[in-house]
Coordinates of C-alpha atoms in Angstrom, one line a residue:
Chain A
M2 CA -32.2 -13.9 13.7
R3 CA -33.1 -11.3 15.9
L4 CA -29.4 -10.9 16.6
L5 CA -28.8 -9.6 13.1
T6 CA -31.3 -6.8 13.3
D7 CA -31.8 -5.8 16.8
P8 CA -28.9 -3.6 16.8
F9 CA -30.4 -1.6 13.9
Q10 CA -33.3 0.1 15.8
A11 CA -31.2 3.2 16.7
G12 CA -31.2 5.7 13.9
F13 CA -27.5 6.1 13.9
M14 CA -26.9 2.3 13.5
Q15 CA -29.3 2.2 10.5
R16 CA -27.5 5.4 8.7
A17 CA -24.2 3.3 9.5
L18 CA -25.9 0.1 7.9
I19 CA -27.0 1.8 4.7
E20 CA -23.6 3.3 4.2
A21 CA -21.7 0.2 5.0
V22 CA -24.1 -1.7 2.6
L23 CA -23.9 0.8 -0.2
L24 CA -20.2 0.9 -0.2
G25 CA -20.0 -2.9 0.0
V26 CA -21.8 -3.2 -3.2
V27 CA -20.1 -0.4 -5.2
G28 CA -16.6 -1.5 -3.8
G29 CA -17.5 -5.2 -4.5
V30 CA -18.2 -4.7 -8.3
V31 CA -15.3 -1.9 -8.7
G32 CA -13.4 -4.0 -7.0
V33 CA -13.6 -7.0 -9.4
H34 CA -12.0 -4.9 -11.8
V35 CA -9.2 -3.8 -9.3
V36 CA -8.4 -7.4 -8.6
L37 CA -8.6 -8.6 -12.4
R38 CA -6.4 -5.6 -13.4
R39 CA -4.1 -5.9 -10.2
L40 CA -4.6 -2.7 -9.3
A41 CA -4.4 -3.1 -5.5
F42 CA -1.6 -0.7 -5.0
M43 CA -3.2 1.8 -7.3
A44 CA -6.1 1.7 -4.9
D45 CA -4.2 2.0 -1.9
A46 CA -1.8 4.8 -3.1
L47 CA -5.2 6.8 -4.0
T48 CA -6.6 6.1 -0.4
H49 CA -3.1 8.0 0.9
T50 CA -3.0 10.8 -1.9
V51 CA -6.6 12.1 -1.2
F52 CA -5.3 12.9 2.3
P53 CA -3.5 16.3 1.6
G54 CA -6.6 17.6 -0.3
M55 CA -9.0 16.5 2.7
A56 CA -6.5 18.2 4.8
V57 CA -6.7 21.4 3.3
A58 CA -10.4 21.2 3.1
F59 CA -10.5 20.4 6.8
L60 CA -8.4 23.4 7.8
L61 CA -10.5 25.8 5.5
S62 CA -13.7 24.1 6.5
G63 CA -14.3 23.4 3.0
S64 CA -16.0 20.2 1.7
L65 CA -13.6 17.2 2.2
Y66 CA -15.3 15.6 -0.8
V67 CA -13.9 18.2 -3.2
G68 CA -10.6 18.4 -1.4
A69 CA -10.1 14.9 -1.7
L70 CA -11.3 14.4 -5.4
V71 CA -8.8 17.4 -6.4
T72 CA -5.6 15.7 -5.2
G73 CA -7.2 12.3 -6.2
V74 CA -7.3 13.3 -9.8
A75 CA -4.0 15.3 -9.3
S76 CA -2.4 12.0 -7.9
A77 CA -3.7 10.1 -11.1
V78 CA -2.0 12.6 -13.5
L79 CA 1.1 12.7 -11.8
L80 CA 1.5 9.2 -11.8
T81 CA 1.0 9.1 -15.4
L82 CA 3.7 11.7 -15.7
L83 CA 6.3 9.8 -13.4
T84 CA 5.6 6.5 -15.0
R85 CA 6.4 8.0 -18.7
N86 CA 10.1 7.4 -17.8
R87 CA 10.7 3.8 -18.4
R88 CA 13.4 3.5 -15.4
V89 CA 10.8 4.2 -12.7
T90 CA 8.8 1.3 -12.4
S91 CA 5.0 1.9 -11.8
D92 CA 4.9 0.2 -8.4
A93 CA 8.0 2.6 -7.3
A94 CA 6.2 5.6 -8.7
L95 CA 3.3 4.9 -6.8
A96 CA 5.2 4.5 -3.5
V97 CA 6.9 7.7 -3.8
L98 CA 3.6 9.7 -4.5
L99 CA 1.9 8.0 -1.8
T100 CA 4.5 8.7 0.9
G101 CA 4.9 12.3 -0.3
F102 CA 1.4 13.0 -0.6
F103 CA 0.5 11.7 2.6
S104 CA 3.2 13.6 4.3
V105 CA 2.4 16.9 2.9
G106 CA -1.3 16.1 4.4
V107 CA 0.3 15.2 7.8
I108 CA 2.4 18.2 8.0
L109 CA -0.8 20.5 6.7
I110 CA -2.9 18.8 9.6
S111 CA -0.2 18.9 12.6
R112 CA -1.0 22.8 12.4
S113 CA -4.3 22.0 13.7
H114 CA -4.7 21.4 17.7
T115 CA -6.8 18.5 17.3
Y116 CA -4.1 16.8 15.3
T117 CA -4.0 13.2 16.7
A118 CA -7.7 12.9 16.8
D119 CA -8.1 14.3 13.0
L120 CA -5.7 12.2 11.7
T121 CA -7.5 9.0 13.3
V122 CA -10.7 10.0 12.0
L123 CA -9.1 10.5 8.3
L124 CA -7.7 6.9 8.6
F125 CA -10.4 5.2 10.2
G126 CA -13.6 7.3 9.4
R127 CA -16.6 7.5 11.6
V128 CA -19.1 5.1 10.2
L129 CA -21.3 5.5 13.2
A130 CA -21.4 9.0 12.7
V131 CA -22.5 9.1 9.0
D132 CA -25.3 11.6 8.4
L133 CA -28.0 11.7 5.7
A134 CA -26.0 14.1 3.2
E135 CA -23.1 11.4 3.2
I136 CA -25.5 8.7 2.7
V137 CA -27.0 10.5 -0.4
A138 CA -23.3 11.5 -1.5
T139 CA -22.6 7.9 -1.4
A140 CA -25.7 6.8 -2.9
A141 CA -25.1 9.2 -6.1
T142 CA -21.7 8.6 -6.8
G143 CA -22.1 4.8 -6.4
A144 CA -24.9 5.1 -8.9
V145 CA -22.8 7.0 -11.6
V146 CA -19.8 4.5 -11.0
L147 CA -22.1 1.7 -11.7
A148 CA -23.8 3.1 -14.5
V149 CA -20.5 3.7 -16.4
L150 CA -19.1 0.4 -15.2
W151 CA -22.2 -1.0 -17.0
L152 CA -22.2 0.9 -20.1
L153 CA -18.5 0.0 -20.5
H154 CA -18.6 -3.4 -19.3
K155 CA -17.8 -5.2 -22.6
E156 CA -14.9 -3.0 -23.3
L157 CA -13.5 -3.2 -19.9
V158 CA -13.7 -6.6 -19.5
L159 CA -12.1 -7.2 -22.8
R160 CA -9.1 -4.8 -22.1
S161 CA -8.4 -6.8 -18.7
F162 CA -8.3 -10.4 -20.3
D163 CA -7.1 -9.6 -24.0
P164 CA -5.6 -5.9 -24.2
D165 CA -4.1 -7.0 -27.6
A166 CA -7.6 -8.1 -29.0
A167 CA -9.1 -4.7 -27.4
A168 CA -6.5 -2.4 -29.1
A169 CA -6.9 -4.3 -32.4
L170 CA -10.7 -3.5 -32.0
G171 CA -9.8 0.0 -31.7
Y172 CA -11.0 0.4 -28.3
P173 CA -9.1 3.5 -26.9
I174 CA -7.0 1.5 -24.2
G175 CA -5.6 4.7 -22.6
T176 CA -9.0 6.2 -22.2
L177 CA -10.4 2.9 -20.7
D178 CA -7.7 3.0 -18.2
L179 CA -8.3 6.5 -17.2
V180 CA -11.8 6.1 -16.8
L181 CA -11.5 3.0 -14.7
N182 CA -8.9 4.8 -12.6
I183 CA -11.3 7.9 -12.2
L184 CA -14.1 5.5 -11.1
I185 CA -11.6 4.0 -8.4
T186 CA -11.0 7.5 -7.2
L187 CA -14.7 8.5 -7.0
V188 CA -15.4 5.3 -4.9
V189 CA -12.3 6.2 -2.7
V190 CA -13.3 9.7 -2.2
S191 CA -16.8 8.8 -1.5
A192 CA -15.9 6.1 0.9
V193 CA -13.0 7.6 2.8
K194 CA -14.5 10.2 4.9
A195 CA -17.4 7.7 6.3
V196 CA -15.3 4.8 6.8
G197 CA -11.5 5.7 6.6
S198 CA -8.9 4.9 4.2
V199 CA -7.9 1.4 5.5
L200 CA -11.5 0.2 5.2
V201 CA -11.7 1.4 1.6
I202 CA -9.0 -0.8 0.5
A203 CA -10.6 -3.9 2.2
L204 CA -14.0 -2.9 0.6
L205 CA -12.0 -2.8 -3.0
I206 CA -9.9 -5.7 -2.7
T207 CA -10.9 -8.4 -0.2
P208 CA -14.7 -9.1 -1.3
A209 CA -13.5 -9.3 -5.3
A210 CA -10.8 -11.8 -4.0
T211 CA -13.3 -13.8 -2.4
A212 CA -15.6 -13.9 -5.4
R213 CA -12.8 -14.6 -7.8
L214 CA -12.2 -17.6 -5.5
L215 CA -15.7 -18.7 -6.0
V216 CA -16.7 -17.7 -9.6
R217 CA -14.5 -19.1 -12.3
R218 CA -14.7 -16.9 -15.5
H219 CA -18.2 -14.9 -15.7
V220 CA -17.1 -11.3 -14.9
G221 CA -20.7 -10.1 -14.1
L222 CA -21.3 -13.0 -11.6
M223 CA -18.0 -12.4 -10.2
M224 CA -19.4 -8.9 -9.6
A225 CA -22.5 -9.9 -8.2
V226 CA -21.0 -12.1 -5.7
A227 CA -18.4 -9.4 -4.7
A228 CA -21.1 -6.9 -4.2
A229 CA -23.2 -9.5 -2.1
V230 CA -19.9 -10.1 0.2
G231 CA -19.3 -6.4 0.5
A232 CA -22.7 -5.8 1.7
I233 CA -22.9 -9.0 4.1
G234 CA -19.5 -7.9 5.3
G235 CA -20.5 -4.4 6.3
W236 CA -23.8 -5.8 8.0
L237 CA -22.0 -8.4 9.9
G238 CA -19.2 -6.5 11.0
L239 CA -21.5 -4.0 12.5
V240 CA -23.4 -6.2 14.3
I241 CA -20.2 -8.0 15.7
S242 CA -18.9 -4.4 16.7
Y243 CA -22.3 -3.4 18.1
E244 CA -22.8 -6.6 20.3
G245 CA -19.2 -7.0 21.2
S246 CA -19.3 -3.4 22.6
L247 CA -22.9 -3.7 24.0
Q248 CA -22.9 -7.3 25.5
H249 CA -19.3 -8.2 26.2
G250 CA -17.7 -4.8 26.8
W251 CA -15.0 -5.0 24.4
R252 CA -14.5 -1.9 22.4
L253 CA -14.3 -3.0 18.7
A254 CA -13.8 -0.1 16.3
S255 CA -16.5 -0.4 13.9
G256 CA -14.6 0.0 10.5
A257 CA -11.8 -2.3 11.6
T258 CA -14.1 -4.7 12.6
I259 CA -15.9 -4.8 9.1
V260 CA -12.5 -5.3 7.7
L261 CA -11.6 -8.2 10.0
T262 CA -15.3 -9.8 9.0
L263 CA -14.6 -9.4 5.2
T264 CA -11.0 -11.2 5.8
A265 CA -12.5 -13.9 7.7
M266 CA -14.9 -14.4 5.1
F267 CA -12.2 -14.5 2.5
L268 CA -10.0 -17.0 4.8
V269 CA -13.2 -19.1 5.2
V270 CA -13.8 -19.2 1.1
L271 CA -10.3 -19.9 0.5
A272 CA -9.9 -22.8 2.7
A273 CA -13.2 -24.2 1.3
S274 CA -11.9 -23.8 -2.3
A275 CA -8.8 -25.4 -1.4
V276 CA -10.4 -28.5 0.1
A277 CA -12.8 -28.8 -2.7
R278 CA -10.2 -28.4 -5.3
R279 CA -7.7 -31.1 -3.6
R280 CA -10.9 -33.4 -3.5
H281 CA -11.3 -33.1 -7.4
R282 CA -7.7 -32.9 -8.5
P283 CA -5.4 -34.6 -6.0
D284 CA -2.2 -34.0 -8.0
E285 CA -2.8 -30.3 -8.7
A286 CA -1.4 -29.2 -5.4
T287 CA 2.1 -30.5 -6.5
D288 CA 2.1 -28.9 -9.5
E289 CA 2.4 -25.7 -8.1
S290 CA 5.2 -26.1 -5.8
T291 CA 7.8 -26.1 -8.6
T292 CA 10.9 -23.3 -7.8
D293 CA 10.0 -21.9 -11.3
H294 CA 7.6 -19.8 -9.6
P295 CA 9.1 -16.9 -7.4
L296 CA 7.8 -16.3 -3.8
L297 CA 6.5 -13.1 -5.2
D298 CA 6.7 -13.0 -8.6
P299 CA 8.7 -10.0 -9.9
H300 CA 7.6 -10.5 -13.6
E301 CA 4.1 -10.5 -12.6
P302 CA 3.7 -6.5 -12.7
L303 CA 2.3 -5.6 -9.4
I304 CA 0.6 -2.8 -11.2
D305 CA -1.1 -3.3 -14.5
D306 CA 1.8 -1.7 -16.9
A307 CA -1.2 0.0 -18.9
M308 CA -1.2 2.3 -15.8
A309 CA 1.7 4.1 -17.7
I310 CA -0.5 5.4 -20.4
G311 CA 2.1 7.9 -21.7
S312 CA 4.9 5.4 -21.8
R313 CA 3.2 3.5 -25.0
P314 CA 5.3 4.0 -27.8
Chain B
M28 CA 23.1 30.4 9.6
S29 CA 24.5 29.9 13.1
D30 CA 21.0 28.3 13.7
L31 CA 21.7 25.7 11.4
V32 CA 25.2 24.8 12.8
H33 CA 23.7 24.5 16.2
T34 CA 20.9 22.4 15.1
F35 CA 22.3 19.1 16.3
D36 CA 23.7 20.7 19.7
S37 CA 21.5 18.7 21.9
S38 CA 21.7 15.1 22.6
L39 CA 18.2 14.5 21.5
M40 CA 18.8 15.8 18.1
Q41 CA 22.2 13.9 17.8
R42 CA 20.4 10.8 18.5
A43 CA 18.0 11.7 16.1
L44 CA 20.6 12.7 13.6
L45 CA 22.3 9.1 14.1
E46 CA 19.2 7.4 13.6
A47 CA 18.3 9.1 10.5
L48 CA 21.6 8.4 9.1
M49 CA 21.6 4.7 10.1
A50 CA 18.0 4.1 8.9
G51 CA 18.6 6.3 5.7
A52 CA 21.5 4.2 4.7
L53 CA 20.2 0.6 5.6
A54 CA 16.8 1.5 3.9
G55 CA 18.7 2.9 0.8
V56 CA 20.5 -0.4 0.4
V57 CA 17.8 -2.7 1.0
G58 CA 15.7 -0.4 -1.2
V59 CA 17.7 -1.3 -4.5
H60 CA 16.4 -4.9 -4.2
V61 CA 12.8 -3.6 -3.5
V62 CA 13.0 -1.4 -6.5
L63 CA 14.7 -4.0 -9.0
R64 CA 12.0 -6.6 -8.0
R65 CA 9.1 -4.5 -7.8
L66 CA 8.3 -5.1 -4.1
S67 CA 7.2 -1.5 -3.2
F68 CA 3.6 -2.7 -2.4
F69 CA 5.0 -5.4 -0.5
T70 CA 7.0 -3.3 1.6
M71 CA 3.9 -0.8 2.0
S72 CA 1.9 -3.9 3.2
L73 CA 4.5 -5.0 5.7
T74 CA 4.6 -1.7 7.3
H75 CA 0.8 -1.7 7.9
A76 CA 0.3 -5.5 8.5
T77 CA 2.8 -5.7 11.2
F78 CA 0.8 -3.3 13.2
P79 CA -0.6 -6.0 15.5
G80 CA 2.7 -7.2 16.3
L81 CA 3.6 -3.8 17.7
V82 CA 0.0 -3.7 19.7
I83 CA 0.8 -7.6 21.2
A84 CA 4.4 -6.6 22.2
G85 CA 2.9 -3.7 24.0
M86 CA 0.1 -5.6 25.7
L87 CA 2.5 -8.3 26.6
G88 CA 5.3 -5.9 27.8
I89 CA 8.1 -7.6 25.4
S90 CA 10.3 -5.5 23.3
L91 CA 8.4 -3.9 20.3
F92 CA 11.1 -5.0 18.0
T93 CA 10.9 -8.7 19.0
G94 CA 7.0 -8.2 18.7
T95 CA 6.9 -6.7 15.3
A96 CA 9.7 -8.9 13.9
A97 CA 8.1 -12.1 14.9
F98 CA 4.7 -11.0 13.5
G99 CA 6.3 -9.9 10.3
L100 CA 7.7 -13.3 9.8
L101 CA 4.1 -14.5 9.7
V102 CA 2.9 -11.8 7.4
V103 CA 5.7 -12.7 5.0
V104 CA 4.9 -16.2 4.8
L105 CA 1.2 -15.3 4.7
I106 CA 1.7 -12.9 1.7
A107 CA 4.0 -15.6 -0.1
S108 CA 1.5 -18.6 0.4
L109 CA -1.4 -16.5 -0.6
A110 CA 0.4 -15.5 -3.7
R111 CA 0.6 -19.0 -4.9
V112 CA -3.0 -19.8 -4.5
R113 CA -4.5 -20.2 -7.9
R114 CA -6.5 -17.0 -8.9
I115 CA -5.0 -14.8 -6.5
D116 CA -2.1 -12.8 -7.6
S117 CA 0.5 -11.2 -5.7
S118 CA -1.0 -7.7 -5.7
T119 CA -4.2 -9.0 -4.5
A120 CA -2.8 -11.1 -2.0
T121 CA -0.7 -8.4 -0.7
G122 CA -4.0 -6.0 -0.7
V123 CA -5.9 -8.4 1.5
V124 CA -3.0 -9.0 4.0
L125 CA -2.5 -5.3 4.4
A126 CA -6.0 -4.4 5.1
G127 CA -6.6 -7.3 7.2
G128 CA -3.3 -7.0 9.4
F129 CA -3.8 -3.4 10.1
A130 CA -7.3 -4.0 11.1
L131 CA -6.6 -6.3 13.4
G132 CA -4.1 -4.2 14.8
V133 CA -6.9 -1.3 15.1
V134 CA -9.3 -3.6 16.7
L135 CA -6.5 -4.6 19.1
I136 CA -5.6 -1.1 20.2
S137 CA -9.1 0.4 20.1
S138 CA -9.7 -1.9 23.0
Q139 CA -7.1 0.3 25.0
P140 CA -7.2 3.8 26.2
G141 CA -5.4 6.6 24.6
F142 CA -5.5 4.8 21.0
S143 CA -5.5 7.6 18.6
K144 CA -2.3 9.0 20.0
D145 CA -0.4 5.5 19.9
L146 CA -1.6 5.2 16.3
T147 CA -0.5 8.7 15.1
G148 CA 2.8 7.7 16.5
F149 CA 3.2 4.2 14.6
L150 CA 2.4 6.1 11.4
V151 CA 4.4 9.0 11.4
G152 CA 6.9 8.1 13.9
S153 CA 8.6 10.0 16.6
I154 CA 12.3 10.1 15.4
L155 CA 12.9 13.1 17.8
T156 CA 12.5 10.7 20.7
V157 CA 14.5 7.6 19.9
T158 CA 16.4 6.2 22.7
T159 CA 19.8 4.9 23.0
A160 CA 18.4 1.6 22.7
D161 CA 16.6 2.1 19.7
L162 CA 19.7 3.2 18.3
V163 CA 21.7 0.1 19.4
T164 CA 18.7 -1.9 17.7
T165 CA 19.0 -0.3 14.6
A166 CA 22.9 -0.7 14.2
I167 CA 22.8 -4.3 15.1
A168 CA 19.6 -5.2 12.8
G169 CA 21.4 -3.1 10.3
L170 CA 24.8 -4.7 10.4
V171 CA 23.3 -8.0 10.2
I172 CA 20.8 -7.1 7.0
L173 CA 23.7 -5.5 5.4
A174 CA 26.0 -8.5 6.0
V175 CA 23.5 -11.1 4.5
L176 CA 22.8 -8.7 1.6
A177 CA 26.6 -8.6 1.0
A178 CA 27.2 -12.2 1.2
L179 CA 24.4 -13.2 -1.0
H180 CA 24.9 -10.0 -3.3
K181 CA 25.7 -11.9 -6.4
E182 CA 22.9 -14.4 -6.2
L183 CA 20.4 -11.9 -5.1
V184 CA 21.1 -9.5 -8.2
L185 CA 21.2 -12.5 -10.6
G186 CA 17.7 -13.6 -9.1
A187 CA 16.4 -10.1 -9.9
F188 CA 17.5 -10.1 -13.5
D189 CA 17.7 -13.9 -14.5
R190 CA 16.1 -16.2 -12.5
D191 CA 15.9 -19.0 -14.9
G192 CA 20.0 -18.7 -15.2
L193 CA 19.9 -19.0 -11.1
V194 CA 17.6 -21.9 -11.0
A195 CA 19.9 -23.6 -13.8
M196 CA 23.1 -22.8 -11.8
G197 CA 21.3 -25.0 -9.0
Y198 CA 20.6 -22.3 -6.4
P199 CA 17.9 -22.7 -4.1
V200 CA 15.9 -20.0 -5.5
L201 CA 13.2 -20.2 -3.0
V202 CA 15.4 -20.0 -0.1
L203 CA 17.1 -16.9 -1.6
D204 CA 13.4 -15.3 -2.4
L205 CA 12.7 -15.8 1.5
V206 CA 16.1 -14.5 2.8
L207 CA 15.2 -11.3 0.8
L208 CA 11.8 -11.0 1.7
V209 CA 12.9 -11.3 5.5
A210 CA 15.5 -8.8 5.1
I211 CA 13.1 -6.2 3.9
E212 CA 11.0 -7.2 6.9
L213 CA 13.5 -6.7 9.3
T214 CA 14.5 -3.6 7.8
V215 CA 10.8 -2.2 7.9
V216 CA 10.6 -3.3 11.7
T217 CA 13.8 -1.7 12.5
T218 CA 13.0 1.7 11.0
I219 CA 9.1 1.7 12.1
P220 CA 9.4 2.9 15.9
A221 CA 11.7 5.5 14.9
V222 CA 10.5 7.0 11.7
G223 CA 6.8 5.6 11.4
T224 CA 5.3 3.3 8.7
I225 CA 4.9 5.8 5.9
L226 CA 8.6 7.2 6.1
S227 CA 9.7 3.9 6.3
V228 CA 8.3 3.2 3.1
A229 CA 9.7 6.4 1.8
L230 CA 13.1 5.7 3.2
I231 CA 13.0 2.1 1.2
V232 CA 11.8 3.1 -2.1
A233 CA 12.5 6.8 -2.9
P234 CA 16.1 6.7 -2.6
A235 CA 16.7 3.3 -4.8
A236 CA 14.3 4.6 -7.5
A237 CA 16.0 8.1 -7.5
A238 CA 19.5 6.2 -7.6
R239 CA 18.2 3.9 -10.6
L240 CA 17.9 7.4 -12.6
W241 CA 21.7 8.0 -12.0
T242 CA 23.4 4.7 -12.6
D243 CA 22.9 1.5 -14.1
R244 CA 24.7 -0.5 -12.1
V245 CA 23.3 -2.1 -8.8
G246 CA 26.5 -1.8 -6.6
P247 CA 27.0 2.3 -7.4
S248 CA 23.2 2.4 -7.2
M249 CA 23.3 1.1 -3.3
A250 CA 25.9 3.6 -2.2
I251 CA 23.8 6.2 -4.0
A252 CA 20.8 5.2 -2.4
A253 CA 22.5 4.9 0.9
G254 CA 23.7 8.5 0.4
I255 CA 20.4 10.2 -0.5
G256 CA 18.5 8.4 2.4
A257 CA 21.0 9.3 4.9
A258 CA 21.5 13.1 3.5
S259 CA 17.7 13.5 3.1
G260 CA 17.2 12.5 7.0
A261 CA 19.8 15.0 7.9
L262 CA 18.4 17.9 5.8
G263 CA 14.9 16.9 6.9
L264 CA 15.9 17.1 10.4
V265 CA 17.6 20.7 10.1
V266 CA 14.4 22.2 8.0
S267 CA 12.3 20.4 10.6
N268 CA 13.8 22.0 13.7
Q269 CA 14.1 25.4 11.7
W270 CA 10.4 25.5 10.7
S271 CA 9.2 23.4 13.4
I272 CA 7.7 21.0 11.2
A273 CA 6.8 17.4 12.3
A274 CA 10.1 15.7 11.6
G275 CA 9.3 12.4 9.8
P276 CA 7.0 13.8 7.2
T277 CA 9.4 16.4 5.9
I278 CA 12.1 13.8 5.5
C279 CA 9.5 12.2 3.6
V280 CA 8.9 15.2 1.4
I281 CA 12.4 16.0 0.7
L282 CA 12.9 12.3 -0.4
S283 CA 10.0 12.8 -2.9
L284 CA 11.6 15.8 -4.0
V285 CA 15.0 14.5 -4.8
F286 CA 13.4 11.6 -6.5
A287 CA 11.2 14.2 -8.5
T288 CA 14.4 16.1 -9.4
S289 CA 16.0 12.9 -10.4
T290 CA 13.3 12.2 -12.9
I291 CA 13.8 15.6 -14.6
V292 CA 17.6 16.3 -14.4
S293 CA 19.3 12.9 -14.3
P294 CA 22.0 12.8 -17.0
R295 CA 20.8 9.6 -18.8
H296 CA 17.2 9.1 -17.9
G297 CA 15.9 12.5 -17.1
L298 CA 12.8 14.0 -18.7
L299 CA 14.9 17.0 -19.7
T300 CA 18.0 15.0 -21.1
R301 CA 16.0 12.6 -22.9
R302 CA 14.0 15.5 -24.9
R303 CA 17.3 16.8 -25.9
R304 CA 18.8 13.3 -27.0
S305 CA 15.5 12.9 -29.1
A306 CA 16.5 15.7 -31.1
G307 CA 20.2 14.1 -31.3
P308 CA 22.0 11.5 -33.6
L309 CA 19.9 9.3 -35.9
L310 CA 21.7 6.1 -34.4
A311 CA 21.2 6.1 -30.8
I312 CA 20.8 2.5 -30.2
G313 CA 21.5 2.4 -26.5
A314 CA 18.9 5.0 -25.6

C-alpha cells in the first residue's frame, strides 16, 4: 500500500496526481457520451485543431488556454460548414481539418528556435510540471462541464439512444449536439496543456470504453465507473512511471505511462468480460463471426451523422 | 521566376520531388477507397499506432519499413477484432488502439536519448532527407499496392457500395476487407518515413475527398486524386523552398486549400454552384 502513496510526498507529484485524477474523472464522464455517440474521431480531431491556437498564444506569450479555445470553437464551426456538403462525409471532413489545422500550427511554431522541444510539450504535456493555477483552471472547467452534463443528462442520453424520440419530444437536437461538442472542446482545452493531446484522447475514450464493457445500460452508472477508471488509471500510471524511473532506472514518460495503464485496464476488463460471456452463453461467440459484418463496418458511421447539423433538411 | 525554375536543381530537391510525386499519386488512389468506406479515422489511427514498430525497428537495427509494416499488421488485426466485440464500435476500437499504440511508442522512445527530435521527424516527416533507398521502397511498395488494387478493383468498389451483393455473389468479403485494410496500412507505412504521420493522412484523405466533388465515378476520381496529390506535393516543395517553410506542413496546407476550394467551386457539388441551382428548375431530380 505504501507503494501507492509514497511517490506523492513531493509537491510536484501531488499536483500531478490532483491534475491526473481531476482529468480522469471529467474525461471519463464526458467520454461516456463520446463513446455512445461514436465521437472518438471528433475528439481526436479537436486535440489537433487546438494546436495552431496554442502555437499563436505560445509565440505571443499569451494564454494557451484562450488560444486553444478560439481554434477549438473555430474548427467546430468549420466542420459544420464542411459537412453541409453531402458529398463530403464527416470523417473525411474531420481528417482534412485536422491535418490542415495541425500543419498551420507546425508552420507557426517552427518559427521558434526551440521548435522540437515545444512540439513535444504540446503533444505530450508536462504533467509533472503542472502548477496550482492550472489545477484551478482544470477544476473550474471540470465543474462547469459536469454541471452542464448533469442538467442536460436526460436530454443527452435520449438523444444518444433514440434521436427520433428526442426530436419528436421537441428537443433541439442541433443545439444539444453543439453543447456536447463544446463540452468536449472544453475538456480537450483544459487538459491538452497539462497532459498533451495524446493523453487527452485516451482519457476521453479508454475509460468510457472500459465502463461500457462493465455496465450494461445505466448511463449514470457507466459514467461513475468511467470516472473511477480514469482516476485510478491516472494514479497508477503516475506511480508506475515514478517507481520505474526511481527504482529501476527506466525513463518512462509519465503521460504516456498513464495511457498505457488505462489501455491495460481496458484489455483486462475486455478479456474478463469475454470469458464471462462465453461461460454464460457458449454459442454466442459463433453468432458474431458471420460474413455479414465487415471488418470495419462502413455503414456504421464512424462519426455520428448528427455532427452535420447543417445538413439536416 | 527563375528561382522557381531552379528549385529542383539540386539532387536533394529532385529526390524530394520524386518522393512527393510517388507518395501523392499512390495515396490519392488508395484514398478513394478510404473515403468511400469512411476509413479516415482508421487511417489516422494507423499512422499513430504503428509508431512502436518504428521505435522497435530502430532499437533492433532492422529496416524501419519492415518494422512498421509488421507492427502495422498487428494494429490492423487488433482494430478489426476489437471492433467485433459487442458494445465496442469501430470508432471506439480505433480510438483506444490509436492512443494505446502511440503511447507505447512514446514510452519506448522516451527511454532513448534525443527523444523529442525523433518524434518530431516521425510526426512531420523529413521529405528533404529522403534517401535513394526510401525512393526505391516507395516505388516498389507503391507498384505492388496499385497492382493489387487494380486486380481487385471491381470487387473492392462493389464491396463499398453493395456489400450484400458481393456476399450474394459468393466473394470472400472478409478477405477482401482485409486486403484493403492491409493495402491502406502499407500505404501509410510507406509514406510515413518521408512525409510523417500527419501528412500521410492528409495525402490519403484530402485529394480523394476533393476528387469526389469533381466526379461521381470511382475510376476517374482515382486519377483526379492521384493528380491532386502529386501536384500538391510538387507545389508544396516549391513554396516551401521559396519561403523556407517546413515542406511537409506546407504540402498539407496546400492539400487542405485544394479541398476547401473544391467544396466551394466544384461544378456539381460546390457550395456556390448548388446555391445557383436551387434557384433553377423545379424538376431537378438528380440534384
